[in-house]
């Protein structure tokens, strides 16, 4: 398959199971769920990787719609690389058509940063993907802010969003979903100028 005809793989990062559903660490799953509803489909388990997958199209029907494989790895965050690699291999997708959507501690709550490549910044999901595939994939970084006081990072990201944060969470997830669509439709630079904050 030629690179320009290859689908995009959007991997929303998180931990499986209802106990993690509202955690800050699961914002990638939240964005993936909203993308799935926009695509008008539901996730199904995939034989190639430990992931829930939805195949479909994003964007305006016709010329500007893009083929997309939407995935929620089920391996737990720190082992995300295995399922993501299995899906890239199965669908023959080049690495620069991978978008990882994830929580980011070093950005204020709700702010977004889109980028290609770079380090993992201590994020275990990115660490696993980069170790497995290298760093040259797109990221949609969703700011969750820093833990208060001396709270350990692991405790902070595995807690649900606060009551105050939840008041704006739907709006921020919607915006991150728009940014992910824009990255595919318009390219990185235009999406960055529209959404990076």
Short mmCIF file of N, CA and C in Angstrom, two decimals:
data_model
loop_
_atom_site.label_atom_id
_atom_site.label_comp_id
_atom_site.label_asym_id
_atom_site.label_seq_id
_atom_site.Cartn_x
_atom_site.Cartn_y
_atom_site.Cartn_z
N UNK A 1 0.85 -1.19 0.00
CA UNK A 1 0.00 0.00 0.00
C UNK A 1 0.89 1.24 0.00
N UNK A 2 0.59 2.21 -0.87
CA UNK A 2 1.41 3.42 -0.89
C UNK A 2 1.13 4.24 0.36
N UNK A 3 2.15 5.01 0.77
CA UNK A 3 2.04 5.75 2.03
C UNK A 3 0.85 6.71 2.03
N UNK A 4 0.59 7.37 0.87
CA UNK A 4 -0.52 8.34 0.88
C UNK A 4 -1.89 7.68 0.92
N UNK A 5 -1.96 6.39 0.57
CA UNK A 5 -3.24 5.67 0.66
C UNK A 5 -3.40 4.91 1.98
N UNK A 6 -2.35 4.87 2.77
CA UNK A 6 -2.41 4.13 4.04
C UNK A 6 -3.40 4.80 4.99
N UNK A 7 -4.11 4.01 5.78
CA UNK A 7 -4.98 4.62 6.79
C UNK A 7 -4.14 5.24 7.92
N UNK A 8 -4.79 6.00 8.77
CA UNK A 8 -4.18 6.51 10.00
C UNK A 8 -4.57 5.57 11.14
N UNK A 9 -3.64 5.39 12.07
CA UNK A 9 -3.96 4.68 13.31
C UNK A 9 -3.98 5.70 14.44
N UNK A 10 -5.14 5.85 15.06
CA UNK A 10 -5.27 6.73 16.23
C UNK A 10 -5.36 5.82 17.45
N UNK A 11 -4.36 5.90 18.31
CA UNK A 11 -4.33 5.09 19.53
C UNK A 11 -4.62 5.99 20.72
N UNK A 12 -5.80 5.84 21.29
CA UNK A 12 -6.12 6.53 22.53
C UNK A 12 -5.53 5.70 23.67
N UNK A 13 -4.66 6.32 24.47
CA UNK A 13 -3.97 5.55 25.51
C UNK A 13 -4.73 5.62 26.83
N UNK A 14 -4.73 4.49 27.53
CA UNK A 14 -5.40 4.42 28.82
C UNK A 14 -5.24 3.03 29.42
N UNK A 15 -5.96 2.79 30.48
CA UNK A 15 -5.98 1.47 31.13
C UNK A 15 -7.38 0.88 30.99
N UNK A 16 -7.48 -0.44 30.69
CA UNK A 16 -8.80 -1.05 30.51
C UNK A 16 -9.50 -1.29 31.85
N UNK A 17 -10.81 -1.37 31.78
CA UNK A 17 -11.60 -1.72 32.96
C UNK A 17 -12.30 -0.52 33.55
N UNK A 18 -13.50 -0.74 34.14
CA UNK A 18 -14.31 0.36 34.66
C UNK A 18 -13.65 1.13 35.79
N UNK A 19 -12.77 0.48 36.55
CA UNK A 19 -12.11 1.17 37.66
C UNK A 19 -11.20 2.31 37.23
N UNK A 20 -10.76 2.28 35.98
CA UNK A 20 -9.86 3.32 35.48
C UNK A 20 -10.55 4.36 34.61
N UNK A 21 -11.83 4.12 34.30
CA UNK A 21 -12.51 4.87 33.23
C UNK A 21 -12.43 6.39 33.39
N UNK A 22 -12.57 6.88 34.61
CA UNK A 22 -12.59 8.34 34.81
C UNK A 22 -11.24 8.94 35.17
N UNK A 23 -10.19 8.12 35.18
CA UNK A 23 -8.85 8.60 35.58
C UNK A 23 -8.27 9.62 34.59
N UNK A 24 -7.41 10.49 35.11
CA UNK A 24 -6.69 11.42 34.22
C UNK A 24 -5.89 10.66 33.17
N UNK A 25 -5.32 9.51 33.56
CA UNK A 25 -4.50 8.71 32.66
C UNK A 25 -5.32 8.15 31.49
N UNK A 26 -6.64 8.19 31.59
CA UNK A 26 -7.50 7.58 30.58
C UNK A 26 -8.11 8.58 29.61
N UNK A 27 -7.57 9.78 29.57
CA UNK A 27 -8.16 10.78 28.68
C UNK A 27 -8.03 10.36 27.22
N UNK A 28 -7.00 9.57 26.89
CA UNK A 28 -6.87 9.06 25.52
C UNK A 28 -8.04 8.17 25.14
N UNK A 29 -8.50 7.35 26.09
CA UNK A 29 -9.69 6.51 25.85
C UNK A 29 -10.93 7.39 25.66
N UNK A 30 -11.02 8.49 26.44
CA UNK A 30 -12.18 9.38 26.34
C UNK A 30 -12.26 10.01 24.95
N UNK A 31 -11.11 10.45 24.44
CA UNK A 31 -11.07 11.02 23.09
C UNK A 31 -11.42 9.95 22.05
N UNK A 32 -10.88 8.74 22.23
CA UNK A 32 -11.18 7.64 21.30
C UNK A 32 -12.68 7.33 21.30
N UNK A 33 -13.31 7.34 22.46
CA UNK A 33 -14.75 7.06 22.54
C UNK A 33 -15.56 8.12 21.78
N UNK A 34 -15.14 9.40 21.91
CA UNK A 34 -15.86 10.46 21.20
C UNK A 34 -15.62 10.35 19.69
N UNK A 35 -14.40 10.02 19.29
CA UNK A 35 -14.13 9.80 17.86
C UNK A 35 -15.00 8.66 17.33
N UNK A 36 -15.14 7.58 18.11
CA UNK A 36 -15.96 6.45 17.68
C UNK A 36 -17.41 6.88 17.46
N UNK A 37 -17.92 7.73 18.36
CA UNK A 37 -19.31 8.17 18.18
C UNK A 37 -19.43 9.06 16.95
N UNK A 38 -18.41 9.86 16.66
CA UNK A 38 -18.44 10.68 15.44
C UNK A 38 -18.35 9.82 14.18
N UNK A 39 -17.64 8.70 14.29
CA UNK A 39 -17.53 7.78 13.15
C UNK A 39 -18.76 6.89 13.01
N UNK A 40 -19.63 6.91 14.02
CA UNK A 40 -20.88 6.16 13.96
C UNK A 40 -20.72 4.66 14.12
N UNK A 41 -19.70 4.27 14.89
CA UNK A 41 -19.47 2.84 15.06
C UNK A 41 -19.12 2.49 16.49
N UNK A 42 -18.91 1.19 16.71
CA UNK A 42 -18.53 0.70 18.03
C UNK A 42 -17.25 -0.10 17.96
N UNK A 43 -16.55 -0.17 19.06
CA UNK A 43 -15.28 -0.90 19.13
C UNK A 43 -15.53 -2.41 19.16
N UNK A 44 -14.63 -3.15 18.51
CA UNK A 44 -14.65 -4.62 18.57
C UNK A 44 -13.25 -5.10 18.89
N UNK A 45 -13.13 -6.26 19.54
CA UNK A 45 -11.79 -6.77 19.84
C UNK A 45 -11.13 -7.18 18.52
N UNK A 46 -9.81 -7.01 18.47
CA UNK A 46 -9.05 -7.26 17.24
C UNK A 46 -8.11 -8.44 17.43
N UNK A 47 -8.06 -9.30 16.43
CA UNK A 47 -7.26 -10.53 16.56
C UNK A 47 -5.77 -10.26 16.57
N UNK A 48 -5.30 -9.16 15.91
CA UNK A 48 -3.86 -8.94 15.76
C UNK A 48 -3.22 -8.38 17.03
N UNK A 49 -3.94 -7.55 17.74
CA UNK A 49 -3.33 -6.95 18.92
C UNK A 49 -4.30 -6.96 20.07
N UNK A 50 -3.79 -6.82 21.28
CA UNK A 50 -4.68 -6.74 22.44
C UNK A 50 -5.26 -5.32 22.45
N UNK A 51 -6.31 -5.12 21.66
CA UNK A 51 -6.89 -3.79 21.53
C UNK A 51 -8.34 -3.89 21.09
N UNK A 52 -9.10 -2.88 21.44
CA UNK A 52 -10.44 -2.67 20.88
C UNK A 52 -10.25 -1.74 19.69
N UNK A 53 -10.88 -2.08 18.57
CA UNK A 53 -10.61 -1.37 17.32
C UNK A 53 -11.92 -1.01 16.63
N UNK A 54 -11.92 0.16 15.97
CA UNK A 54 -13.00 0.56 15.09
C UNK A 54 -12.38 1.04 13.78
N UNK A 55 -12.79 0.43 12.68
CA UNK A 55 -12.35 0.87 11.35
C UNK A 55 -13.44 1.72 10.75
N UNK A 56 -13.05 2.85 10.14
CA UNK A 56 -14.05 3.71 9.51
C UNK A 56 -13.40 4.90 8.85
N UNK A 57 -14.20 5.95 8.69
CA UNK A 57 -13.70 7.16 8.04
C UNK A 57 -14.01 8.36 8.92
N UNK A 58 -13.11 9.35 8.88
CA UNK A 58 -13.30 10.61 9.59
C UNK A 58 -13.28 11.73 8.57
N UNK A 59 -14.01 12.79 8.86
CA UNK A 59 -14.02 13.94 7.97
C UNK A 59 -15.28 13.97 7.12
N UNK A 60 -15.35 14.98 6.26
CA UNK A 60 -16.51 15.14 5.38
C UNK A 60 -16.55 14.00 4.38
N UNK A 61 -17.69 13.36 4.21
CA UNK A 61 -17.76 12.25 3.25
C UNK A 61 -17.31 12.69 1.86
N UNK A 62 -16.62 11.78 1.19
CA UNK A 62 -16.11 12.10 -0.15
C UNK A 62 -14.62 12.37 -0.11
N UNK A 63 -14.23 13.44 -0.79
CA UNK A 63 -12.80 13.71 -1.02
C UNK A 63 -12.02 13.87 0.28
N UNK A 64 -12.58 14.59 1.26
CA UNK A 64 -11.77 14.91 2.44
C UNK A 64 -11.88 13.89 3.56
N UNK A 65 -12.65 12.82 3.36
CA UNK A 65 -12.70 11.83 4.45
C UNK A 65 -11.48 10.92 4.37
N UNK A 66 -10.97 10.53 5.51
CA UNK A 66 -9.77 9.71 5.59
C UNK A 66 -10.08 8.38 6.27
N UNK A 67 -9.45 7.32 5.78
CA UNK A 67 -9.62 6.01 6.42
C UNK A 67 -8.85 6.01 7.73
N UNK A 68 -9.49 5.54 8.77
CA UNK A 68 -8.92 5.59 10.11
C UNK A 68 -9.13 4.25 10.81
N UNK A 69 -8.10 3.81 11.51
CA UNK A 69 -8.21 2.70 12.45
C UNK A 69 -8.10 3.33 13.83
N UNK A 70 -9.16 3.23 14.60
CA UNK A 70 -9.21 3.82 15.94
C UNK A 70 -9.01 2.69 16.94
N UNK A 71 -8.08 2.88 17.88
CA UNK A 71 -7.75 1.78 18.78
C UNK A 71 -7.64 2.23 20.23
N UNK A 72 -8.07 1.32 21.11
CA UNK A 72 -7.82 1.46 22.55
C UNK A 72 -7.06 0.21 22.99
N UNK A 73 -5.72 0.33 23.17
CA UNK A 73 -4.95 -0.84 23.61
C UNK A 73 -5.46 -1.34 24.97
N UNK A 74 -5.52 -2.67 25.12
CA UNK A 74 -6.04 -3.27 26.35
C UNK A 74 -4.93 -3.88 27.20
N UNK A 75 -3.70 -3.48 26.94
CA UNK A 75 -2.54 -4.11 27.58
C UNK A 75 -2.12 -3.41 28.87
N UNK A 76 -2.85 -2.39 29.28
CA UNK A 76 -2.43 -1.46 30.33
C UNK A 76 -1.38 -0.51 29.75
N UNK A 77 -1.40 0.69 30.31
CA UNK A 77 -0.65 1.81 29.76
C UNK A 77 0.82 1.48 29.48
N UNK A 78 1.50 0.86 30.46
CA UNK A 78 2.95 0.70 30.35
C UNK A 78 3.36 -0.38 29.34
N UNK A 79 2.38 -1.05 28.72
CA UNK A 79 2.68 -2.05 27.68
C UNK A 79 1.99 -1.70 26.36
N UNK A 80 1.69 -0.42 26.14
CA UNK A 80 0.95 0.01 24.95
C UNK A 80 1.67 -0.30 23.65
N UNK A 81 3.01 -0.37 23.67
CA UNK A 81 3.79 -0.53 22.45
C UNK A 81 3.46 -1.80 21.67
N UNK A 82 3.23 -2.91 22.38
CA UNK A 82 2.96 -4.19 21.71
C UNK A 82 1.71 -4.16 20.85
N UNK A 83 0.56 -3.79 21.43
CA UNK A 83 -0.66 -3.72 20.63
C UNK A 83 -0.58 -2.70 19.49
N UNK A 84 0.06 -1.56 19.75
CA UNK A 84 0.17 -0.53 18.70
C UNK A 84 1.00 -1.05 17.53
N UNK A 85 2.13 -1.70 17.83
CA UNK A 85 2.96 -2.27 16.77
C UNK A 85 2.20 -3.34 15.99
N UNK A 86 1.47 -4.20 16.71
CA UNK A 86 0.71 -5.27 16.04
C UNK A 86 -0.30 -4.69 15.06
N UNK A 87 -0.94 -3.58 15.44
CA UNK A 87 -1.94 -2.96 14.55
C UNK A 87 -1.27 -2.27 13.37
N UNK A 88 -0.17 -1.57 13.61
CA UNK A 88 0.57 -0.96 12.49
C UNK A 88 0.97 -2.02 11.48
N UNK A 89 1.49 -3.15 11.98
CA UNK A 89 1.92 -4.24 11.09
C UNK A 89 0.73 -4.85 10.35
N UNK A 90 -0.35 -5.09 11.07
CA UNK A 90 -1.52 -5.76 10.48
C UNK A 90 -2.10 -4.93 9.34
N UNK A 91 -2.21 -3.61 9.56
CA UNK A 91 -2.83 -2.73 8.55
C UNK A 91 -1.80 -2.09 7.61
N UNK A 92 -0.50 -2.43 7.81
CA UNK A 92 0.57 -1.89 6.96
C UNK A 92 0.57 -0.36 6.97
N UNK A 93 0.61 0.20 8.18
CA UNK A 93 0.55 1.65 8.36
C UNK A 93 1.95 2.17 8.70
N UNK A 94 2.45 3.18 7.99
CA UNK A 94 3.75 3.75 8.33
C UNK A 94 3.70 4.49 9.68
N UNK A 95 4.83 4.56 10.36
CA UNK A 95 4.89 5.14 11.71
C UNK A 95 4.41 6.59 11.74
N UNK A 96 4.66 7.35 10.66
CA UNK A 96 4.25 8.76 10.68
C UNK A 96 2.75 8.94 10.48
N UNK A 97 2.01 7.82 10.38
CA UNK A 97 0.54 7.89 10.36
C UNK A 97 -0.06 7.38 11.67
N UNK A 98 0.78 7.27 12.69
CA UNK A 98 0.30 6.91 14.04
C UNK A 98 0.10 8.19 14.84
N UNK A 99 -1.05 8.29 15.50
CA UNK A 99 -1.32 9.39 16.44
C UNK A 99 -1.61 8.77 17.80
N UNK A 100 -0.79 9.10 18.79
CA UNK A 100 -1.05 8.67 20.17
C UNK A 100 -1.72 9.83 20.90
N UNK A 101 -2.88 9.59 21.48
CA UNK A 101 -3.60 10.61 22.25
C UNK A 101 -3.42 10.26 23.73
N UNK A 102 -2.87 11.18 24.50
CA UNK A 102 -2.48 10.84 25.87
C UNK A 102 -2.52 12.04 26.81
N UNK A 103 -2.53 11.73 28.10
CA UNK A 103 -2.46 12.74 29.14
C UNK A 103 -1.03 13.28 29.25
N UNK A 104 -0.90 14.54 29.64
CA UNK A 104 0.41 15.19 29.72
C UNK A 104 0.49 16.04 30.99
N UNK A 105 1.44 15.70 31.87
CA UNK A 105 1.57 16.38 33.16
C UNK A 105 2.12 17.80 33.04
N UNK A 106 2.97 18.06 32.06
CA UNK A 106 3.67 19.34 32.00
C UNK A 106 2.89 20.42 31.27
N UNK A 107 1.61 20.19 31.05
CA UNK A 107 0.76 21.18 30.39
C UNK A 107 -0.43 21.43 31.31
N UNK A 108 -0.88 22.68 31.38
CA UNK A 108 -2.02 23.02 32.23
C UNK A 108 -3.26 22.23 31.82
N UNK A 109 -4.13 22.01 32.78
CA UNK A 109 -5.33 21.23 32.54
C UNK A 109 -6.11 21.78 31.33
N UNK A 110 -6.42 20.89 30.40
CA UNK A 110 -7.23 21.24 29.25
C UNK A 110 -6.48 21.81 28.06
N UNK A 111 -5.24 22.24 28.28
CA UNK A 111 -4.46 22.78 27.15
C UNK A 111 -4.00 21.61 26.27
N UNK A 112 -3.77 21.91 25.00
CA UNK A 112 -3.37 20.88 24.04
C UNK A 112 -2.04 21.25 23.40
N UNK A 113 -1.27 20.23 23.06
CA UNK A 113 -0.06 20.39 22.24
C UNK A 113 -0.01 19.22 21.25
N UNK A 114 0.07 19.56 19.98
CA UNK A 114 0.23 18.54 18.95
C UNK A 114 1.68 18.56 18.50
N UNK A 115 2.28 17.40 18.31
CA UNK A 115 3.68 17.36 17.87
C UNK A 115 3.98 16.05 17.17
N UNK A 116 5.10 16.05 16.48
CA UNK A 116 5.62 14.85 15.84
C UNK A 116 6.96 14.54 16.46
N UNK A 117 7.12 13.32 16.99
CA UNK A 117 8.40 12.90 17.56
C UNK A 117 8.65 13.54 18.92
N UNK A 118 9.84 13.32 19.45
CA UNK A 118 10.21 13.85 20.75
C UNK A 118 10.34 12.76 21.80
N UNK A 119 10.58 13.19 23.02
CA UNK A 119 10.79 12.26 24.12
C UNK A 119 9.46 11.78 24.70
N UNK A 120 9.57 10.95 25.74
CA UNK A 120 8.33 10.42 26.35
C UNK A 120 7.94 11.19 27.60
N UNK A 121 8.84 12.05 28.11
CA UNK A 121 8.54 12.90 29.26
C UNK A 121 8.05 12.09 30.47
N UNK A 122 8.56 10.85 30.61
CA UNK A 122 8.19 10.02 31.74
C UNK A 122 6.85 9.33 31.61
N UNK A 123 6.19 9.49 30.46
CA UNK A 123 4.87 8.87 30.26
C UNK A 123 5.06 7.42 29.85
N UNK A 124 4.55 6.49 30.66
CA UNK A 124 4.83 5.07 30.44
C UNK A 124 4.24 4.53 29.14
N UNK A 125 3.12 5.05 28.71
CA UNK A 125 2.54 4.62 27.44
C UNK A 125 3.43 5.01 26.27
N UNK A 126 3.89 6.27 26.27
CA UNK A 126 4.80 6.73 25.21
C UNK A 126 6.13 5.99 25.29
N UNK A 127 6.60 5.77 26.50
CA UNK A 127 7.87 5.05 26.69
C UNK A 127 7.81 3.68 26.02
N UNK A 128 6.69 2.98 26.20
CA UNK A 128 6.52 1.65 25.63
C UNK A 128 6.44 1.71 24.10
N UNK A 129 5.68 2.68 23.57
CA UNK A 129 5.55 2.81 22.11
C UNK A 129 6.90 3.17 21.49
N UNK A 130 7.61 4.12 22.10
CA UNK A 130 8.89 4.56 21.56
C UNK A 130 9.93 3.44 21.63
N UNK A 131 9.92 2.69 22.71
CA UNK A 131 10.86 1.56 22.84
C UNK A 131 10.60 0.53 21.74
N UNK A 132 9.34 0.33 21.40
CA UNK A 132 8.96 -0.68 20.42
C UNK A 132 9.13 -0.19 18.98
N UNK A 133 8.85 1.11 18.74
CA UNK A 133 8.73 1.60 17.36
C UNK A 133 9.67 2.77 17.01
N UNK A 134 10.28 3.40 18.04
CA UNK A 134 11.01 4.63 17.78
C UNK A 134 10.10 5.83 18.02
N UNK A 135 10.67 7.07 18.03
CA UNK A 135 9.91 8.23 18.47
C UNK A 135 9.13 8.98 17.40
N UNK A 136 9.21 8.58 16.13
CA UNK A 136 8.73 9.45 15.06
C UNK A 136 7.26 9.25 14.72
N UNK A 137 6.40 9.45 15.72
CA UNK A 137 4.96 9.38 15.53
C UNK A 137 4.33 10.63 16.11
N UNK A 138 3.09 10.91 15.70
CA UNK A 138 2.38 12.10 16.16
C UNK A 138 1.82 11.88 17.57
N UNK A 139 1.74 12.99 18.29
CA UNK A 139 1.13 12.94 19.64
C UNK A 139 0.11 14.07 19.76
N UNK A 140 -1.02 13.77 20.36
CA UNK A 140 -1.96 14.79 20.81
C UNK A 140 -1.88 14.75 22.33
N UNK A 141 -1.25 15.78 22.88
CA UNK A 141 -0.94 15.82 24.32
C UNK A 141 -2.03 16.64 25.03
N UNK A 142 -2.74 16.00 25.92
CA UNK A 142 -3.87 16.61 26.63
C UNK A 142 -3.39 16.96 28.05
N UNK A 143 -3.34 18.24 28.35
CA UNK A 143 -2.82 18.67 29.64
C UNK A 143 -3.70 18.25 30.81
N UNK A 144 -3.07 17.65 31.82
CA UNK A 144 -3.78 17.33 33.07
C UNK A 144 -3.18 18.08 34.26
N UNK A 145 -2.12 18.87 34.02
CA UNK A 145 -1.49 19.62 35.11
C UNK A 145 -0.63 18.73 36.00
N UNK A 146 -0.01 19.37 36.98
CA UNK A 146 0.89 18.66 37.90
C UNK A 146 0.13 18.27 39.17
N UNK A 147 0.61 17.20 39.84
CA UNK A 147 -0.04 16.82 41.11
C UNK A 147 0.14 17.91 42.17
N UNK A 148 -0.86 18.06 43.04
CA UNK A 148 -0.74 19.07 44.10
C UNK A 148 0.23 18.61 45.19
N UNK A 149 0.90 19.57 45.78
CA UNK A 149 1.78 19.27 46.91
C UNK A 149 2.80 18.19 46.59
N UNK A 150 2.87 17.19 47.47
CA UNK A 150 3.84 16.10 47.30
C UNK A 150 3.18 14.81 46.81
N UNK A 151 1.99 14.92 46.24
CA UNK A 151 1.31 13.71 45.77
C UNK A 151 2.14 13.04 44.67
N UNK A 152 2.41 11.73 44.80
CA UNK A 152 3.16 11.04 43.76
C UNK A 152 2.43 11.09 42.41
N UNK A 153 3.21 11.21 41.35
CA UNK A 153 2.65 11.32 40.00
C UNK A 153 1.70 10.15 39.71
N UNK A 154 2.13 8.92 40.06
CA UNK A 154 1.30 7.73 39.75
C UNK A 154 -0.07 7.83 40.42
N UNK A 155 -0.11 8.33 41.66
CA UNK A 155 -1.39 8.48 42.35
C UNK A 155 -2.27 9.51 41.65
N UNK A 156 -1.63 10.59 41.21
CA UNK A 156 -2.37 11.69 40.57
C UNK A 156 -3.01 11.25 39.26
N UNK A 157 -2.24 10.59 38.38
CA UNK A 157 -2.79 10.22 37.07
C UNK A 157 -3.79 9.07 37.17
N UNK A 158 -3.72 8.28 38.25
CA UNK A 158 -4.67 7.18 38.43
C UNK A 158 -5.86 7.58 39.30
N UNK A 159 -6.03 8.89 39.52
CA UNK A 159 -7.22 9.40 40.19
C UNK A 159 -8.17 9.97 39.13
N UNK A 160 -9.46 9.98 39.44
CA UNK A 160 -10.42 10.60 38.54
C UNK A 160 -10.20 12.12 38.53
N UNK A 161 -10.65 12.76 37.45
CA UNK A 161 -10.65 14.21 37.40
C UNK A 161 -11.47 14.74 38.57
N UNK A 162 -11.06 15.89 39.10
CA UNK A 162 -11.77 16.48 40.25
C UNK A 162 -13.14 16.99 39.80
N UNK A 163 -13.99 17.29 40.78
CA UNK A 163 -15.33 17.81 40.49
C UNK A 163 -15.24 19.07 39.66
N UNK A 164 -14.32 19.96 40.03
CA UNK A 164 -14.13 21.21 39.28
C UNK A 164 -13.67 20.93 37.86
N UNK A 165 -12.70 20.02 37.71
CA UNK A 165 -12.20 19.68 36.38
C UNK A 165 -13.29 19.06 35.51
N UNK A 166 -14.14 18.25 36.13
CA UNK A 166 -15.18 17.55 35.35
C UNK A 166 -16.18 18.51 34.73
N UNK A 167 -16.33 19.72 35.31
CA UNK A 167 -17.26 20.70 34.74
C UNK A 167 -16.85 21.08 33.32
N UNK A 168 -15.54 21.08 33.04
CA UNK A 168 -15.05 21.46 31.72
C UNK A 168 -14.52 20.28 30.90
N UNK A 169 -14.56 19.08 31.48
CA UNK A 169 -13.92 17.94 30.83
C UNK A 169 -14.52 17.63 29.46
N UNK A 170 -15.85 17.63 29.37
CA UNK A 170 -16.48 17.32 28.08
C UNK A 170 -16.03 18.29 26.99
N UNK A 171 -15.96 19.58 27.36
CA UNK A 171 -15.51 20.59 26.39
C UNK A 171 -14.07 20.30 25.94
N UNK A 172 -13.18 20.00 26.88
CA UNK A 172 -11.77 19.78 26.54
C UNK A 172 -11.58 18.49 25.73
N UNK A 173 -12.34 17.45 26.07
CA UNK A 173 -12.27 16.20 25.30
C UNK A 173 -12.77 16.45 23.87
N UNK A 174 -13.83 17.23 23.74
CA UNK A 174 -14.37 17.58 22.42
C UNK A 174 -13.31 18.33 21.60
N UNK A 175 -12.62 19.26 22.26
CA UNK A 175 -11.60 20.05 21.57
C UNK A 175 -10.41 19.17 21.15
N UNK A 176 -10.01 18.25 22.01
CA UNK A 176 -8.92 17.33 21.67
C UNK A 176 -9.32 16.42 20.51
N UNK A 177 -10.59 16.05 20.47
CA UNK A 177 -11.09 15.23 19.37
C UNK A 177 -11.07 16.03 18.07
N UNK A 178 -11.50 17.29 18.13
CA UNK A 178 -11.41 18.18 16.96
C UNK A 178 -9.96 18.30 16.48
N UNK A 179 -9.04 18.46 17.43
CA UNK A 179 -7.62 18.62 17.08
C UNK A 179 -7.07 17.37 16.40
N UNK A 180 -7.50 16.20 16.87
CA UNK A 180 -7.06 14.94 16.26
C UNK A 180 -7.57 14.84 14.83
N UNK A 181 -8.83 15.20 14.62
CA UNK A 181 -9.39 15.21 13.26
C UNK A 181 -8.65 16.21 12.38
N UNK A 182 -8.34 17.38 12.93
CA UNK A 182 -7.65 18.42 12.15
C UNK A 182 -6.25 17.97 11.75
N UNK A 183 -5.58 17.25 12.63
CA UNK A 183 -4.24 16.75 12.34
C UNK A 183 -4.27 15.86 11.10
N UNK A 184 -5.29 15.01 10.99
CA UNK A 184 -5.42 14.13 9.84
C UNK A 184 -5.86 14.89 8.60
N UNK A 185 -6.82 15.80 8.76
CA UNK A 185 -7.41 16.48 7.60
C UNK A 185 -6.51 17.59 7.05
N UNK A 186 -5.86 18.34 7.95
CA UNK A 186 -5.17 19.57 7.54
C UNK A 186 -3.66 19.50 7.66
N UNK A 187 -3.13 18.45 8.29
CA UNK A 187 -1.69 18.36 8.50
C UNK A 187 -1.28 18.97 9.82
N UNK A 188 -0.07 18.64 10.26
CA UNK A 188 0.40 19.02 11.60
C UNK A 188 0.47 20.52 11.81
N UNK A 189 1.08 21.25 10.87
CA UNK A 189 1.31 22.68 11.12
C UNK A 189 0.01 23.46 11.26
N UNK A 190 -0.94 23.19 10.38
CA UNK A 190 -2.21 23.91 10.48
C UNK A 190 -2.96 23.51 11.74
N UNK A 191 -2.91 22.24 12.10
CA UNK A 191 -3.59 21.80 13.34
C UNK A 191 -2.92 22.42 14.57
N UNK A 192 -1.58 22.50 14.55
CA UNK A 192 -0.87 23.14 15.67
C UNK A 192 -1.28 24.59 15.82
N UNK A 193 -1.34 25.31 14.71
CA UNK A 193 -1.65 26.74 14.82
C UNK A 193 -3.08 26.96 15.29
N UNK A 194 -3.97 26.01 14.99
CA UNK A 194 -5.36 26.14 15.43
C UNK A 194 -5.57 25.70 16.88
N UNK A 195 -4.81 24.69 17.32
CA UNK A 195 -5.14 24.05 18.62
C UNK A 195 -4.08 24.14 19.69
N UNK A 196 -2.81 24.32 19.34
CA UNK A 196 -1.80 24.37 20.41
C UNK A 196 -2.04 25.57 21.30
N UNK A 197 -2.04 25.33 22.62
CA UNK A 197 -2.32 26.41 23.56
C UNK A 197 -1.33 26.41 24.70
#
